Structure formats: C-alpha cells, structure tokens
Short mmCIF file of C-alpha atoms in Angstrom, two decimals:
data_model
loop_
_atom_site.label_atom_id
_atom_site.label_comp_id
_atom_site.label_asym_id
_atom_site.label_seq_id
_atom_site.Cartn_x
_atom_site.Cartn_y
_atom_site.Cartn_z
CA LEU A 4 3.66 -54.83 12.73
CA GLY A 5 1.55 -55.19 10.09
CA LYS A 6 4.40 -54.67 7.10
CA LYS A 7 3.88 -56.57 3.55
CA VAL A 8 7.40 -58.87 4.39
CA ILE A 9 8.84 -60.44 1.27
CA TYR A 10 11.01 -64.19 2.09
CA ASP A 11 13.92 -63.29 -0.99
CA VAL A 12 15.78 -66.86 -0.95
CA HIS A 13 18.90 -66.93 -3.52
CA GLU A 14 21.02 -69.68 -1.78
CA ASP A 15 19.71 -73.29 -0.20
CA TYR A 16 20.62 -72.09 3.05
CA PRO A 17 19.82 -75.61 5.06
CA GLU A 18 22.83 -77.14 1.71
CA THR A 19 25.37 -73.91 2.43
CA ILE A 20 24.80 -73.60 5.96
CA PRO A 21 26.76 -76.77 7.18
CA MET A 22 29.59 -76.43 4.17
CA LYS A 23 30.58 -73.11 5.54
CA GLU A 24 34.14 -73.95 6.84
CA ILE A 25 33.83 -70.30 9.35
CA PHE A 26 31.61 -72.16 11.46
CA PRO A 27 32.10 -74.39 13.93
CA LYS A 28 31.47 -78.18 13.12
CA PHE A 29 29.33 -78.84 16.14
CA ILE A 30 27.30 -76.13 14.95
CA ARG A 31 27.00 -76.99 10.97
CA LYS A 32 25.83 -80.58 12.40
CA PHE A 33 23.00 -79.14 13.03
CA SER A 34 22.78 -76.51 10.94
CA GLY A 35 20.93 -77.30 8.71
CA LEU A 36 17.93 -78.93 9.48
CA THR A 37 17.84 -75.68 12.38
CA ILE A 38 17.35 -73.43 8.97
CA LYS A 39 15.39 -76.00 7.34
CA ILE A 40 12.58 -75.61 10.14
CA ILE A 41 13.26 -71.48 10.54
CA GLU A 42 12.75 -70.88 7.20
CA GLN A 43 9.35 -73.30 6.92
CA ILE A 44 7.57 -71.54 10.21
CA PHE A 45 8.62 -67.89 8.23
CA ALA A 46 7.97 -69.04 4.73
CA ARG A 47 4.17 -69.14 6.50
CA PHE A 48 4.49 -66.01 8.05
CA SER A 49 5.76 -64.00 4.97
CA ASN A 50 3.32 -62.51 2.56
CA ALA A 51 5.07 -63.88 -0.44
CA VAL A 52 8.51 -66.51 -0.71
CA ILE A 53 10.57 -65.27 -4.08
CA VAL A 54 13.26 -67.89 -5.07
CA VAL A 55 15.98 -68.07 -7.77
CA THR A 56 16.08 -71.99 -8.72
CA PRO A 57 14.20 -75.34 -9.59
CA SER A 58 14.83 -76.87 -6.29
CA ILE A 59 14.35 -74.27 -4.41
CA TYR A 60 10.97 -73.40 -5.51
CA GLU A 61 10.34 -77.60 -5.14
CA ARG A 62 10.89 -76.82 -1.28
CA PHE A 63 9.06 -73.38 -0.73
CA ILE A 64 6.17 -74.11 -2.24
CA LYS A 65 5.21 -77.21 -0.05
CA TYR A 66 5.24 -74.25 3.21
CA THR A 67 2.99 -71.96 0.92
CA LYS A 68 1.03 -71.38 -2.12
CA ASN A 69 2.40 -67.76 -2.44
CA THR A 70 6.01 -68.79 -4.05
CA TYR A 71 7.28 -66.99 -6.36
CA ALA A 72 10.38 -68.21 -8.79
CA VAL A 73 12.62 -64.99 -10.16
CA HIS A 74 15.59 -66.61 -11.82
CA ASN A 75 18.75 -64.61 -11.10
CA TYR A 76 19.29 -63.70 -14.70
CA PRO A 77 21.41 -61.46 -16.91
CA ILE A 78 20.16 -58.00 -18.67
CA ILE A 79 20.76 -58.09 -21.97
CA LYS A 80 22.38 -55.51 -23.55
CA PRO A 81 22.30 -55.49 -27.69
CA HIS A 82 26.05 -57.10 -27.47
CA LYS A 83 28.39 -56.51 -31.38
CA PHE A 84 30.48 -59.16 -31.47
CA ILE A 85 34.04 -58.69 -31.65
CA PRO A 86 35.21 -61.28 -34.13
CA TRP A 87 36.45 -64.88 -33.29
CA ASN A 88 40.01 -63.92 -34.56
CA GLU A 89 40.43 -60.52 -32.94
CA ARG A 90 40.29 -62.34 -29.67
CA LYS A 91 43.03 -63.26 -27.40
CA ASP A 92 42.83 -67.48 -27.05
CA ASP A 93 42.36 -66.58 -23.59
CA VAL A 94 40.65 -68.08 -20.84
CA PHE A 95 38.11 -66.42 -18.22
CA TYR A 96 36.64 -66.96 -14.54
CA ILE A 97 35.12 -64.65 -12.52
CA GLY A 98 33.44 -65.11 -9.00
CA SER A 99 34.84 -66.43 -5.40
CA ILE A 100 37.96 -68.65 -5.94
CA ALA A 101 37.75 -71.42 -4.22
CA GLN A 102 38.91 -74.86 -4.09
CA ASN A 103 35.06 -76.01 -4.35
CA ARG A 104 34.82 -73.77 -7.26
CA GLY A 105 37.45 -75.22 -9.01
CA ILE A 106 40.44 -72.95 -8.83
CA TYR A 107 42.84 -76.52 -8.27
CA GLU A 108 41.88 -77.70 -11.86
CA MET A 109 41.20 -74.88 -13.67
CA ILE A 110 45.82 -73.87 -12.95
CA LYS A 111 45.94 -77.29 -13.31
CA ALA A 112 44.08 -77.23 -16.62
CA ILE A 113 46.07 -74.26 -18.09
CA GLY A 114 49.54 -75.47 -17.32
CA LEU A 115 48.50 -79.16 -19.63
CA VAL A 116 46.69 -76.25 -22.25
CA GLN A 117 50.33 -74.76 -22.92
CA LYS A 118 51.74 -77.73 -24.99
CA LYS A 119 49.40 -76.89 -27.37
CA TYR A 120 48.26 -73.08 -27.16
CA SER A 121 49.69 -69.85 -25.76
CA VAL A 122 46.79 -69.58 -22.59
CA LYS A 123 46.46 -67.47 -19.72
CA LEU A 124 43.77 -67.91 -17.53
CA VAL A 125 42.30 -64.44 -16.31
CA LEU A 126 41.53 -64.88 -12.88
CA ALA A 127 38.90 -62.24 -11.37
CA GLY A 128 37.56 -62.49 -8.76
CA SER A 129 38.56 -62.58 -4.35
CA PHE A 130 39.99 -65.67 -2.70
CA THR A 131 38.30 -67.64 0.34
CA SER A 132 41.40 -67.09 2.10
CA ASP A 133 45.47 -66.18 2.40
CA PHE A 134 46.09 -69.38 3.14
CA LEU A 135 44.48 -70.22 0.05
CA GLU A 136 45.81 -67.52 -1.93
CA ARG A 137 49.41 -68.13 -0.93
CA GLU A 138 49.05 -71.86 -2.51
CA ILE A 139 47.21 -71.01 -5.88
CA LYS A 140 50.49 -68.49 -6.54
CA ALA A 141 52.78 -70.80 -5.36
CA GLN A 142 51.66 -73.14 -8.19
CA PRO A 143 54.03 -73.52 -10.65
CA GLU A 144 51.25 -73.16 -12.88
CA PHE A 145 50.55 -69.44 -12.38
CA VAL A 146 52.32 -67.93 -14.47
CA PHE A 147 50.18 -69.19 -16.74
CA VAL A 148 47.49 -66.94 -14.58
CA ASP A 149 46.80 -63.32 -15.34
CA TYR A 150 45.00 -61.94 -11.41
CA LYS A 151 43.14 -59.13 -11.72
CA GLY A 152 41.76 -59.30 -8.07
CA PHE A 153 38.38 -57.78 -6.98
CA ILE A 154 36.88 -56.56 -10.38
CA ASP A 155 33.76 -54.01 -11.16
CA PRO A 156 31.12 -54.91 -14.27
CA VAL A 157 32.03 -52.45 -16.86
CA GLU A 158 36.42 -54.07 -16.85
CA ALA A 159 34.90 -57.89 -16.82
CA GLU A 160 32.41 -56.43 -19.64
CA LEU A 161 35.07 -55.11 -21.34
CA ILE A 162 37.11 -58.00 -20.87
CA LYS A 163 34.59 -60.81 -21.46
CA GLU A 164 34.49 -58.86 -24.89
CA ARG A 165 38.16 -60.32 -26.07
CA VAL A 166 38.30 -63.18 -24.68
CA LYS A 167 37.05 -67.04 -25.75
CA ILE A 168 36.26 -69.67 -23.44
CA GLY A 169 34.08 -68.19 -20.18
CA LEU A 170 35.13 -71.02 -17.84
CA ILE A 171 32.65 -72.43 -14.60
CA VAL A 172 34.37 -75.63 -13.37
CA LEU A 173 32.74 -76.26 -9.67
CA HIS A 174 32.24 -78.95 -7.55
CA PRO A 175 29.73 -81.42 -7.96
CA GLU A 176 28.99 -80.53 -4.39
CA PRO A 177 24.77 -81.22 -3.78
CA ARG A 178 23.77 -77.72 -3.49
CA TYR A 179 25.86 -76.63 -6.77
CA GLN A 180 24.23 -79.01 -8.66
CA VAL A 181 21.08 -77.58 -8.44
CA SER A 182 22.32 -73.53 -9.25
CA LEU A 183 21.58 -71.37 -12.11
CA PRO A 184 24.57 -69.02 -11.41
CA VAL A 185 24.79 -66.32 -13.13
CA LYS A 186 28.09 -66.36 -14.52
CA PHE A 187 26.84 -69.00 -16.53
CA PHE A 188 24.52 -66.71 -18.37
CA GLU A 189 27.02 -63.61 -17.60
CA TYR A 190 29.59 -66.30 -20.48
CA MET A 191 26.59 -66.41 -22.79
CA ALA A 192 25.71 -63.57 -22.91
CA ALA A 193 28.78 -61.56 -24.24
CA GLY A 194 28.61 -64.09 -26.90
CA ILE A 195 31.55 -66.96 -25.50
CA PRO A 196 31.60 -70.35 -25.12
CA VAL A 197 31.62 -71.61 -22.13
CA ILE A 198 33.63 -75.04 -20.04
CA ALA A 199 31.11 -76.49 -17.09
CA SER A 200 30.46 -78.68 -15.01
CA ASP A 201 28.56 -81.56 -16.53
CA PHE A 202 25.72 -81.71 -14.10
CA PRO A 203 22.11 -83.04 -15.31
CA LEU A 204 20.93 -79.17 -14.98
CA TRP A 205 24.07 -77.34 -16.64
CA ARG A 206 23.39 -80.14 -19.06
CA LYS A 207 20.05 -79.71 -20.52
CA ILE A 208 20.76 -75.59 -20.86
CA VAL A 209 24.09 -76.49 -22.45
CA GLU A 210 22.69 -79.25 -25.48
CA GLU A 211 19.56 -76.67 -25.64
CA ALA A 212 21.48 -73.99 -26.90
CA ASN A 213 24.92 -75.55 -27.90
CA CYS A 214 26.37 -72.78 -25.92
CA GLY A 215 29.14 -74.76 -24.92
CA LEU A 216 30.90 -78.31 -23.69
CA LEU A 217 31.10 -80.24 -20.86
CA VAL A 218 33.74 -81.62 -18.26
CA ASN A 219 34.24 -83.73 -14.98
CA PRO A 220 35.71 -80.66 -13.10
CA LYS A 221 37.68 -83.24 -10.84
CA LYS A 222 39.79 -84.20 -14.37
CA PRO A 223 42.51 -80.73 -15.11
CA GLU A 224 43.07 -83.16 -18.32
CA ASN A 225 39.30 -83.24 -19.43
CA ILE A 226 39.27 -79.00 -18.79
CA ALA A 227 42.06 -78.76 -20.79
CA ASP A 228 40.95 -80.59 -23.62
CA ALA A 229 37.71 -78.41 -23.57
CA ILE A 230 39.58 -76.07 -24.21
CA VAL A 231 41.65 -76.88 -26.93
CA SER A 232 38.48 -78.43 -28.57
CA ILE A 233 37.37 -74.66 -28.80
CA LEU A 234 40.56 -73.10 -29.55
CA LYS A 235 41.19 -75.50 -32.91
CA ASN A 236 37.71 -75.48 -33.91
CA PRO A 237 37.08 -71.58 -34.34
CA GLU A 238 34.37 -71.51 -36.90
CA LYS A 239 32.22 -74.16 -34.57
CA SER A 240 33.19 -71.54 -31.79
CA GLU A 241 32.37 -69.41 -33.17
CA THR A 242 28.95 -70.47 -33.39
CA MET A 243 28.54 -71.42 -29.78
CA GLY A 244 29.33 -67.78 -28.78
CA LYS A 245 26.67 -66.88 -31.58
CA CYS A 246 24.45 -69.89 -30.14
CA ALA A 247 24.84 -68.93 -26.13
CA TYR A 248 23.83 -64.86 -27.12
CA ASP A 249 20.37 -66.14 -29.10
CA TRP A 250 19.40 -67.90 -26.04
CA VAL A 251 20.76 -66.41 -23.00
CA ARG A 252 18.54 -63.53 -25.01
CA LYS A 253 15.79 -65.56 -25.22
CA ASN A 254 15.58 -67.66 -22.34
CA TYR A 255 17.27 -66.65 -19.80
CA SER A 256 17.67 -62.47 -19.25
CA TRP A 257 16.06 -60.22 -17.18
CA GLU A 258 13.24 -58.67 -19.25
CA ASN A 259 12.01 -62.12 -18.97
CA GLU A 260 11.99 -62.25 -15.14
CA GLN A 261 11.52 -58.36 -14.26
CA LYS A 262 6.64 -58.99 -14.76
CA THR A 263 6.85 -62.17 -12.52
CA LEU A 264 8.58 -59.56 -9.99
CA LEU A 265 6.39 -55.70 -10.67
CA ASP A 266 3.54 -58.18 -11.00
CA LEU A 267 3.31 -59.92 -7.17
CA TYR A 268 4.70 -56.42 -6.03
CA ASN A 269 2.24 -54.58 -7.48
CA THR A 270 -0.54 -56.90 -6.42
CA LEU A 271 0.65 -56.70 -2.10
CA VAL A 272 0.56 -52.30 -2.48
CA SER A 273 -2.72 -53.38 -4.24
CA LYS A 274 -3.40 -55.32 -1.50
CA THR A 275 -1.93 -52.92 0.75
CA SER A 276 -4.25 -49.84 -0.65
CA LYS A 277 -7.84 -51.97 -0.11
CA HIS A 278 -6.85 -52.26 3.85
CA SER A 279 -5.87 -48.21 4.73
#
C-alpha cells in the first residue's frame, strides 16, 4: 500500500509460542519453525526491524541489514534513597505469576527465611491461571506473602522504595536465558539489590554492576540463602543498591536507547518526503 512498515519484535516468537500451553500440542510442535519462516519473509519486506535483545538481533540481522537494537530499558528518574534501616525486610516480585517464573521456589524460599528473619514476599501481578492461583494460595508459606494483585506503575514505585530486595528467578528455559526483562532494570533503578537466576547474560550484568546475587532458580534454599545474606550485611547491601542505580543510569536507561529509535523514524520520514 506504499506505507513504511516497521516490525517491532519484543519476543523471540519461535521460542516462546511452542511453550504456550494455550495452544494444542500438535500446533505447538510445528509452530516454532512456521513462525520463523514467516518472520524471515516478513522481515525482508519491512523497511526496518526493531529488536530488544542481542539474541533476537543476531537472528534478524541475517534476514535484513535494516535491523536495529532498541533495548527495553526503563526511564531513569532522579532517585532519593530511603536509608536502608528505614526500609522493611521485604522482598518484591512484580510481573506475570507462573510456575516457570519461579513462584513455587519464591514462596518456599520465603518460608525458609522465616527461621532467621521475619520477611514478607510482596507479590504483584496476575496469575497465569485460576488453578495456579488456588495452588499457591493453598501453600502453607502463603501466610508470608503480601499479595497485591495487579498494580499500576505508581504503586509499584512506592513499593520498590520501601523494600530491600528485588526478585527475578525465572527458570532456565532457553527463551528466558537470552531475555532482558525490564523488571531487572527497574529494580536496579529503584536502588535495591537484585536476586537473579544465574544465566550467563544476567551474570555479566550483576557482576559488572555489583548489584546483587545470583542463584539457582530451581533451588528454594539457594534463594533463601541469598535473601539472608543481603539482610545480614546491611552496609554491603546498601552499597549494592546504590551501585545498581548508578550502573543502570549510565548503561541501561531509555535515554541511551531513544536516539536509535528517533534516528530511525527520522530516516524513514525523510525518505518518504523525498519520494512524495
């Protein structure tokens, strides 16, 4: 139709679609390859492809040189740190609540921590199914959970200002190991230490930024040990939070990414003007 088309890719669909249980198994079996072929064809007819992770970039750059990485980093706002000793000994998780995102391990870990610290898991988001919600709420450790349900960004910011730890313990599925979840950087932007799955991509960030601890996400006792370690070392942990904020502001902020996006738009608009 003579329009400029940008394909904006925020998920690795050939990896994610076959994992979605809402589709019948016979569809999931062939969906990954089918979607990969469709994307390959579509990318070559698009004026540009925008991707959000290194792994997706490596796939699409083979299809078209008009591939641009624009990472889904947060907007960093001026941050006033609430002193560590004025924060609650609480742990925060926000996002989709699912088995493969570590919900069972998180609540088991919170139960284990009670032997040393009276800690709440502040849980925000929606369960992926009614069955899972019933299962989790029936667990004995759920008494240590402060479930907020779905919350807006303003409330999320207020919670992050008052807790001491951000959790992101996704299971080691291929799609998660190459992902860069925005909540990871939002925790950092809030100035709180992060407890994260020990994936190579995430390990690089945590070690460079000195912003938290890495764990085996399938072992609740490993997660519990990390929580205890952060809580019993207040000075070191407060420094981690400040390092997280400084690092994300310099390296993982939207301000650094928007130039790529705006330059691309300007280029496409300029080409349209010349041909009109």
